[in-house]
């Protein structure tokens, strides 16, 4: 049985078509990424799948339960970690967790044991009785995730789980997602961090303007745009190299400055490599490193959402 | 859900969740300054403004003071708590939990109900200790306190359905209703003494029936039969609960 079935989901707000005939399925045990630019329809989709909002067309089922007609039974299967760390800052961490457990009808003994285990897992045990208004952003996020797991969900909705977090919280949360996946929990992940989706997800869907633009595994998506090749080059920091200079090189379609490196998008990497070395000689600048990375999931995302190019071999929706 | 056992189990689950929501509100909001001002101090000042200088004060007016206190205190929690929870996004937790929207409305109303019930004892005990105000009908008193408190707590939850993140927006709208209710419900001025049009309007005010029931407990002298007061208050509670449920559904879609 699929964990999620979205069948021709549509949502209209007045004259705005927020979702238009969105179709996808998420298998049980899968980690599924849901990517899209702001306003693409990610939040609307999550609100429909969690039963907060009703679709104006189509249906959605959670483990076979219709989310509109059988909302409560469908919600019992899921845990939700909202984009904002929505905790009660006037309550202690423990009170927050126990309140959520009561909402999900977790028995007293079970919720206390599960709560202690989750606090241990997320490194919150020492602060369990502190009010959460003094918590760091990372601690609040970890508590939110613990609250999402208190009812042993079979399906976990994670909305931007690691956005803006410190390294420790990031690592803990990523590790927990991996462990959840191993135990068969289905994860529905929305994120702006494309690399995170690339590393964590079995499949990703890219949504744009309320429609699914592509659904596939990250690697298959990348292979579909092999024409996007690039050279990544780093110059000596004292060298004065400008993006505009590199854009003048033949066969370079785009130059992106990425930290101390430049990424030159081209269809002719060997030719451009020669041109870069020639440029370095002429301008007396030193090349520190050169790489020829393949297309990233970010390239796929930009292609599908920014340039709106349909690519061969990807399951696209026109 | 046709199996009675399953049905009972679900009802127990929903009631437990409603109580959890009420407990959460009690812990967080009861001591918030704006709730203390609007729920406790405001009715006292309102009462004093009308009572000082009047010959029948205060014994005869104690039931009225109790009714006003309940009106303001019961409807003061949710118009503050729900907009704050919208702003903090914690309200989404309730909306996405495996409970019905009726349970969310019930749980939110329960905290206002309990708060009001506690506050109502202040004028009640003051009346019993300081002034000769004997209670002649305990059943009417209990029914009056419980039903009136629950009715106005549900009314507060209903108003809080308005999709704003500012408690002030809801309080402004609520006061547009609460203040006129005091004048058309026989609380400060007996129903018989207000103009005919006011008496017609009074039939549509839940405060009329709440006040009448509490009056019955003290003086035994009422405008309606207490059974009518009880039935009308129950109808108002059901209507508020139903409309609140519809509005939360509409505004959160």
XYZ file of C-alpha atoms in Angstrom:
571
model
C 0.000 0.000 0.000
C 1.270 3.463 -0.843
C 1.881 5.850 2.047
C 0.588 8.801 0.027
C -1.542 8.880 -3.101
C -2.263 12.285 -4.572
C -4.667 11.984 -7.477
C -5.377 15.038 -9.634
C -5.134 17.321 -6.613
C -6.260 20.843 -7.357
C -6.726 23.869 -5.164
C -8.148 27.198 -6.159
C -8.186 30.346 -4.010
C -10.598 32.724 -5.730
C -9.056 33.323 -9.126
C -5.681 31.835 -8.217
C -5.037 28.230 -9.172
C -2.578 27.209 -6.446
C -2.465 23.531 -7.436
C -3.398 22.123 -10.797
C -3.983 18.388 -11.249
C -1.087 17.261 -9.085
C -0.448 13.509 -9.227
C 2.130 11.526 -7.309
C 2.500 8.543 -5.032
C 4.922 7.908 -2.193
C 5.685 4.287 -1.359
C 5.837 3.028 2.205
C 9.355 3.405 3.617
C 10.428 5.900 0.976
C 12.068 9.261 1.659
C 10.401 11.588 -0.792
C 11.604 15.124 -1.450
C 9.220 17.863 -2.523
C 11.054 20.798 -4.048
C 9.886 24.004 -5.567
C 10.411 27.753 -5.486
C 8.426 29.934 -3.096
C 4.772 30.084 -4.077
C 4.995 26.927 -6.198
C 2.402 25.041 -4.162
C 4.482 23.121 -1.605
C 2.712 24.444 1.488
C -0.717 24.078 -0.128
C 0.089 20.450 -0.924
C 1.198 19.752 2.644
C -1.889 21.452 4.086
C -4.089 19.243 1.924
C -2.168 16.055 2.708
C -2.375 16.762 6.447
C -6.100 17.523 6.288
C -5.877 21.188 7.294
C -7.153 22.351 3.932
C -9.548 20.603 1.557
C -8.742 20.266 -2.153
C -11.122 21.851 -4.641
C -10.493 18.908 -6.947
C -8.988 15.437 -6.816
C -8.325 13.208 -3.835
C -5.514 12.352 -1.457
C -5.122 9.142 0.527
C -2.819 8.384 3.431
C -2.231 4.629 3.731
C -5.494 4.162 1.854
C -7.507 6.572 4.052
C -9.138 9.480 2.267
C -7.835 12.627 3.937
C -11.124 14.516 3.485
C -13.601 11.790 4.409
C -11.501 9.900 6.949
C -9.355 12.745 8.258
C -8.821 11.573 11.829
C -7.854 8.001 10.894
C -5.460 9.335 8.254
C -3.877 11.794 10.688
C -3.285 9.073 13.272
C -0.732 7.575 10.888
C 1.292 10.740 10.572
C 3.616 13.034 12.438
C 4.013 16.618 11.296
C 7.005 18.875 11.713
C 5.901 22.295 10.552
C 8.207 24.778 8.862
C 8.214 27.089 11.860
C 9.258 25.589 15.178
C 5.746 25.948 16.519
C 6.199 25.200 20.187
C 4.573 26.824 23.217
C 7.305 29.064 24.568
C 5.509 29.541 27.909
C 5.634 25.794 28.540
C 8.620 23.620 29.346
C 10.047 21.273 26.728
C 8.521 18.313 28.542
C 5.079 19.965 28.794
C 5.194 20.656 25.053
C 5.962 17.035 24.298
C 3.361 15.633 26.677
C 0.680 17.982 25.314
C 1.340 16.737 21.789
C 1.204 13.148 23.033
C -2.191 13.800 24.602
C -3.500 15.270 21.357
C -2.403 12.052 19.632
C -3.963 9.904 22.356
C -0.698 8.328 23.475
C -1.236 6.641 26.878
C 0.440 8.103 29.983
C 3.017 5.360 30.520
C 3.831 5.114 26.835
C 4.186 8.874 26.335
C 6.487 9.257 29.328
C 8.770 6.461 28.151
C 8.705 7.588 24.525
C 9.263 11.190 25.619
C 12.325 10.290 27.692
C 13.760 8.286 24.760
C 13.183 11.114 22.303
C 14.748 13.694 24.610
C 17.780 11.439 24.930
C 17.945 11.031 21.158
C 17.731 14.763 20.511
C 20.036 15.822 23.335
C 17.313 17.667 25.262
C 17.178 15.638 28.480
C 19.080 18.175 30.572
C 16.728 20.991 29.543
C 13.444 19.073 29.723
C 11.948 21.168 32.537
C 13.136 24.536 31.221
C 10.706 26.891 29.539
C 11.405 26.860 25.838
C 11.503 30.634 25.385
C 15.209 30.449 26.259
C 15.965 27.712 23.730
C 18.212 28.239 20.710
C 16.741 27.855 17.236
C 18.366 24.447 16.910
C 16.981 23.214 20.219
C 13.492 24.414 19.292
C 13.778 22.564 15.993
C 14.892 19.374 17.720
C 11.980 19.652 20.133
C 9.589 20.164 17.203
C 10.938 17.011 15.600
C 10.562 15.093 18.868
C 6.938 16.284 19.037
C 6.407 15.021 15.486
C 7.649 11.564 16.471
C 5.877 11.121 19.818
C 3.088 8.979 18.308
C 5.377 6.577 16.397
C 4.146 7.839 13.011
C 4.320 5.641 9.919
C 4.564 8.798 7.824
C 6.474 11.917 8.818
C 5.962 15.282 7.123
C 9.090 17.386 7.456
C 8.766 20.958 6.295
C 12.190 22.596 5.913
C 13.680 20.599 8.796
C 17.201 22.005 8.775
C 16.647 25.523 7.492
C 18.956 27.997 9.226
C 20.194 25.587 11.885
C 23.540 25.215 13.609
C 25.821 22.352 12.580
C 25.072 20.172 15.622
C 21.287 20.357 15.170
C 21.695 19.777 11.435
C 23.714 16.629 11.980
C 21.334 15.275 14.636
C 18.286 15.850 12.449
C 19.867 14.354 9.320
C 20.979 11.351 11.316
C 17.484 10.875 12.724
C 15.966 11.050 9.232
C 18.366 8.335 8.074
C 17.525 6.172 11.071
C 13.784 6.681 10.567
C 14.153 5.557 6.992
C 15.930 2.400 8.134
C 13.036 1.548 10.445
C 10.553 1.837 7.591
C 9.082 5.258 8.362
C 8.008 7.114 5.242
C 9.393 10.648 5.109
C 7.855 13.457 3.059
C 10.461 16.198 3.009
C 10.118 19.701 1.675
C 13.277 21.721 1.557
C 14.997 24.603 -0.145
C 18.283 22.839 0.461
C 18.628 20.894 -2.770
C 21.797 19.148 -1.657
C 19.925 17.895 1.398
C 17.247 16.412 -0.863
C 19.943 14.943 -3.086
C 21.561 13.155 -0.149
C 18.463 12.103 1.777
C 15.764 11.302 -0.765
C 14.981 8.177 -2.744
C 12.922 10.270 -5.130
C 12.129 13.931 -5.520
C 9.263 15.808 -7.090
C 9.797 19.298 -8.417
C 6.712 21.461 -8.343
C 6.424 24.728 -10.196
C 3.425 27.052 -10.550
C 1.117 24.478 -9.004
C 2.123 21.655 -11.328
C 4.540 18.785 -10.967
C 7.421 19.474 -13.344
C 9.304 16.230 -12.737
C 9.418 13.210 -10.460
C 12.315 10.808 -10.328
C 15.354 9.758 -8.333
C 17.965 12.504 -7.928
C 20.509 10.624 -10.061
C 18.085 9.975 -12.905
C 17.055 13.606 -12.880
C 20.673 14.673 -13.116
C 21.358 12.310 -16.008
C 18.558 13.852 -17.999
C 20.381 17.138 -18.272
C 23.874 15.930 -19.075
C 24.147 18.807 -21.528
C 24.645 21.021 -18.462
C 28.370 20.525 -17.993
C 30.658 22.809 -16.148
C 34.154 23.615 -15.007
C 34.796 24.711 -11.466
C 37.945 26.765 -11.104
C 39.593 28.477 -8.127
C 42.204 31.203 -8.556
C 44.798 32.454 -6.122
C 42.952 34.815 -3.714
C 45.295 37.706 -4.557
C 44.395 37.421 -8.234
C 41.819 39.923 -9.442
C 39.445 37.796 -11.520
C 35.953 39.032 -12.348
C 32.868 37.149 -13.456
C 32.542 39.511 -16.422
C 36.026 38.519 -17.697
C 35.198 34.821 -17.597
C 31.843 35.379 -19.283
C 33.760 36.667 -22.298
C 35.422 33.280 -22.886
C 34.113 31.391 -25.940
C 31.512 28.618 -25.346
C 30.784 29.782 -21.793
C 27.024 30.221 -21.396
C 26.984 31.262 -17.743
C 29.378 31.981 -14.886
C 28.357 31.520 -11.237
C 30.526 32.731 -8.358
C 30.368 30.069 -5.633
C 32.405 31.103 -2.606
C 36.066 31.302 -3.678
C 35.340 29.393 -6.886
C 33.834 30.162 -10.263
C 31.564 27.712 -12.026
C 31.529 28.067 -15.785
C 28.611 26.393 -17.540
C 29.584 25.129 -20.978
C 28.926 22.468 -23.604
C 32.656 22.216 -24.334
C 34.611 21.648 -21.112
C 37.972 20.735 -22.759
C 37.926 23.845 -24.963
C 36.991 26.112 -22.067
C 39.685 24.534 -19.888
C 42.311 25.540 -22.454
C 40.845 29.044 -22.594
C 40.999 29.357 -18.793
C 44.676 28.391 -18.710
C 45.391 30.857 -21.525
C 43.480 33.568 -19.630
C 45.548 32.801 -16.485
C 48.817 33.070 -18.406
C 47.853 36.313 -20.063
C 46.624 37.975 -16.853
C 49.357 36.528 -14.609
C 46.885 34.847 -12.247
C 47.384 31.459 -10.636
C 44.918 28.615 -10.920
C 44.704 26.708 -7.616
C 42.265 23.980 -8.568
C 40.074 22.820 -11.440
C 37.149 20.389 -11.308
C 34.655 19.206 -13.891
C 31.553 18.370 -11.839
C 28.507 16.808 -13.472
C 25.087 18.450 -13.323
C 23.730 18.865 -9.810
C 20.165 18.512 -8.615
C 20.223 22.276 -8.364
C 20.863 22.451 -12.117
C 17.814 20.255 -12.655
C 15.797 22.480 -10.374
C 16.880 25.639 -12.195
C 16.149 24.087 -15.557
C 12.704 22.925 -14.559
C 11.571 25.879 -12.558
C 13.563 28.825 -13.839
C 14.025 28.191 -17.509
C 11.028 25.912 -17.899
C 12.847 23.584 -20.270
C 11.336 20.156 -20.748
C 14.026 17.509 -20.597
C 14.189 14.189 -22.344
C 13.566 11.054 -20.297
C 12.130 12.704 -17.205
C 8.518 12.085 -16.299
C 7.367 15.616 -16.909
C 3.930 17.116 -16.724
C 3.100 19.764 -19.274
C -18.025 4.191 12.782
C -21.004 1.973 13.647
C -19.539 -0.139 16.462
C -20.730 1.419 19.772
C -17.468 0.462 21.524
C -15.413 2.172 18.853
C -17.721 5.181 18.988
C -17.354 5.470 22.786
C -13.595 5.102 22.478
C -13.453 7.934 19.953
C -15.643 10.156 22.160
C -13.334 9.514 25.150
C -10.299 10.285 22.983
C -11.847 13.539 21.803
C -12.833 14.590 25.338
C -9.347 13.791 26.579
C -7.842 15.922 23.805
C -10.271 18.765 24.612
C -9.167 18.633 28.234
C -5.500 18.654 27.137
C -6.176 21.836 25.117
C -7.932 23.430 28.101
C -5.047 22.522 30.446
C -2.570 24.031 28.012
C -4.551 27.284 27.924
C -4.821 27.344 31.725
C -1.048 27.007 32.068
C -0.243 29.614 29.461
C -2.932 32.270 29.461
C -4.695 32.611 32.802
C -2.157 35.042 34.168
C -1.582 37.075 30.997
C -2.066 40.784 31.841
C -4.612 41.475 29.078
C -6.755 38.570 30.246
C -6.677 39.780 33.848
C -7.699 43.270 32.728
C -10.504 42.238 30.387
C -11.689 39.236 32.371
C -11.471 40.446 35.976
C -11.027 44.183 36.294
C -13.253 45.347 33.443
C -16.519 43.834 34.783
C -15.840 45.185 38.271
C -15.344 48.724 36.960
C -18.378 48.386 34.697
C -20.481 47.375 37.666
C -19.160 50.138 39.910
C -19.848 52.721 37.204
C -23.552 51.839 37.344
C -23.893 50.831 40.981
C -22.371 53.771 42.821
C -25.019 56.232 43.886
C -28.001 53.947 43.244
C -30.306 53.215 46.216
C -30.802 49.495 45.565
C -27.074 48.807 45.569
C -25.564 46.429 46.169
C -27.540 43.388 47.367
C -30.150 43.489 44.611
C -27.464 43.931 41.986
C -25.272 41.020 43.022
C -26.854 38.611 40.485
C -26.279 41.220 37.784
C -22.652 41.620 38.824
C -22.191 37.855 38.624
C -23.751 37.801 35.139
C -21.531 40.655 33.893
C -18.445 39.020 35.395
C -19.246 35.774 33.619
C -19.906 37.552 30.323
C -16.525 39.288 30.345
C -14.343 36.624 31.932
C -15.682 33.654 29.946
C -15.256 35.407 26.618
C -11.784 36.783 27.362
C -9.447 33.800 27.021
C -9.869 32.658 23.416
C -9.907 36.119 21.777
C -6.428 36.497 23.269
C -5.045 32.972 23.050
C -6.121 32.007 19.529
C -4.690 35.037 17.661
C -1.438 34.612 19.590
C -1.365 30.943 18.633
C -2.015 31.853 15.017
C 0.969 34.199 15.128
C 3.165 31.557 16.780
C 1.815 28.902 14.343
C 0.951 26.683 17.309
C -2.706 26.763 16.281
C -1.694 24.620 13.286
C -0.797 21.911 15.805
C -4.407 21.745 16.925
C -5.764 21.913 13.381
C -3.551 19.050 12.204
C -4.007 16.780 15.234
C -6.109 13.606 14.882
C -9.134 15.205 16.532
C -12.237 16.863 15.139
C -12.633 20.603 14.790
C -15.514 20.386 17.287
C -13.013 19.107 19.853
C -10.670 22.027 19.194
C -13.565 24.464 19.695
C -14.722 22.581 22.803
C -11.224 22.467 24.312
C -10.639 26.150 23.718
C -14.043 26.996 25.212
C -13.387 24.841 28.272
C -10.513 27.032 29.424
C -12.728 30.153 29.232
C -15.503 28.275 30.990
C -13.320 27.195 33.929
C -11.729 30.622 34.203
C -15.119 32.290 34.316
C -16.492 29.800 36.805
C -13.619 30.596 39.157
C -13.933 34.366 38.727
C -17.730 34.273 39.254
C -17.162 33.069 42.794
C -15.620 36.436 43.692
C -18.887 38.474 43.435
C -20.861 35.452 44.652
C -18.865 35.091 47.873
C -18.642 38.875 48.296
C -22.427 39.034 48.024
C -22.921 36.291 50.569
C -20.450 37.713 53.087
C -20.946 41.471 52.794
C -24.627 41.853 51.905
C -27.874 40.114 52.785
C -28.192 38.114 49.585
C -29.531 34.673 50.477
C -29.546 31.952 47.851
C -33.022 30.511 47.437
C -32.337 28.109 44.584
C -29.066 26.208 44.515
C -29.967 24.222 41.422
C -30.732 27.421 39.512
C -27.465 28.924 40.740
C -25.364 25.970 39.580
C -27.207 25.770 36.251
C -26.898 29.535 35.823
C -23.176 29.644 36.545
C -22.304 26.605 34.447
C -24.478 27.276 31.405
C -23.851 31.018 31.260
C -20.098 30.491 31.612
C -20.027 27.861 28.910
C -22.244 29.895 26.622
C -20.013 32.978 26.736
C -16.798 30.931 26.568
C -18.114 29.416 23.320
C -19.063 32.886 22.125
C -15.455 33.996 22.753
C -14.178 31.028 20.757
C -16.620 31.905 17.978
C -15.344 35.473 17.718
C -11.742 34.237 17.824
C -12.400 32.367 14.561
C -11.884 35.683 12.752
C -8.574 35.165 10.944
C -6.317 37.696 12.607
C -3.092 37.444 14.555
C -3.946 40.452 16.726
C -6.032 39.952 19.888
C -7.023 43.629 19.712
C -8.944 43.070 16.467
C -11.131 40.432 18.069
C -11.553 42.281 21.359
C -12.820 45.332 19.470
C -15.452 43.290 17.644
C -16.360 41.424 20.793
C -16.891 44.608 22.795
C -19.241 45.847 20.085
C -21.458 42.945 21.098
C -20.697 42.559 24.814
C -21.318 46.162 25.852
C -24.779 46.521 24.251
C -25.742 43.133 25.689
C -25.416 44.542 29.207
C -28.056 47.187 28.482
C -30.614 45.030 26.724
C -30.481 41.940 28.916
C -32.024 43.150 32.158
C -28.731 43.115 34.027
C -28.515 46.734 35.136
C -31.991 47.849 34.161
C -34.910 45.417 34.680
C -36.403 44.151 31.428
C -39.780 45.664 32.284
C -38.239 49.142 32.442
C -36.475 49.135 29.068
C -38.322 50.286 25.909
C -40.407 47.744 23.979
C -37.879 47.466 21.174
C -35.186 46.692 23.743
C -37.355 43.954 25.201
C -37.660 42.326 21.773
C -33.884 42.478 21.325
C -33.458 40.965 24.778
C -34.972 37.702 23.541
C -31.939 37.283 21.251
C -29.394 37.890 24.010
C -27.995 34.870 25.881
C -27.201 37.206 28.764
C -30.938 37.721 29.276
C -31.442 34.049 30.072
C -28.195 33.695 32.043
C -29.009 36.716 34.169
C -32.604 35.566 34.627
C -31.460 32.144 35.844
C -29.017 33.653 38.333
C -31.723 36.064 39.496
C -33.930 33.026 40.122
C -31.265 31.592 42.392
C -31.182 34.714 44.541
C -34.625 36.253 44.531
C -36.805 33.641 42.947
C -38.293 36.507 40.988
C -37.691 36.026 37.269
C -38.905 37.134 33.855
C -38.941 33.637 32.354
C -39.481 30.160 33.694
C -36.000 28.777 34.661
C -36.577 25.815 32.346
C -36.893 28.246 29.424
C -33.675 29.955 30.540
C -31.865 26.601 30.572
C -33.220 25.529 27.185
C -32.352 28.873 25.606
C -28.815 28.816 26.997
C -28.324 25.280 25.676
C -29.574 26.381 22.266
C -27.171 29.326 22.244
C -24.266 27.016 23.185
C -25.121 24.624 20.349
C -25.538 27.463 17.875
C -22.232 29.095 18.870
C -20.430 25.752 18.703
C -21.898 24.992 15.275
C -21.137 28.407 13.787
C -17.645 28.457 15.349
C -16.907 25.087 13.799
C -18.015 26.309 10.372
C -16.007 29.508 10.628
C -12.788 27.783 11.715
C -13.202 25.394 8.818
C -13.777 28.234 6.377
C -11.015 30.557 7.565
C -8.345 27.885 7.929
C -8.884 26.380 4.500
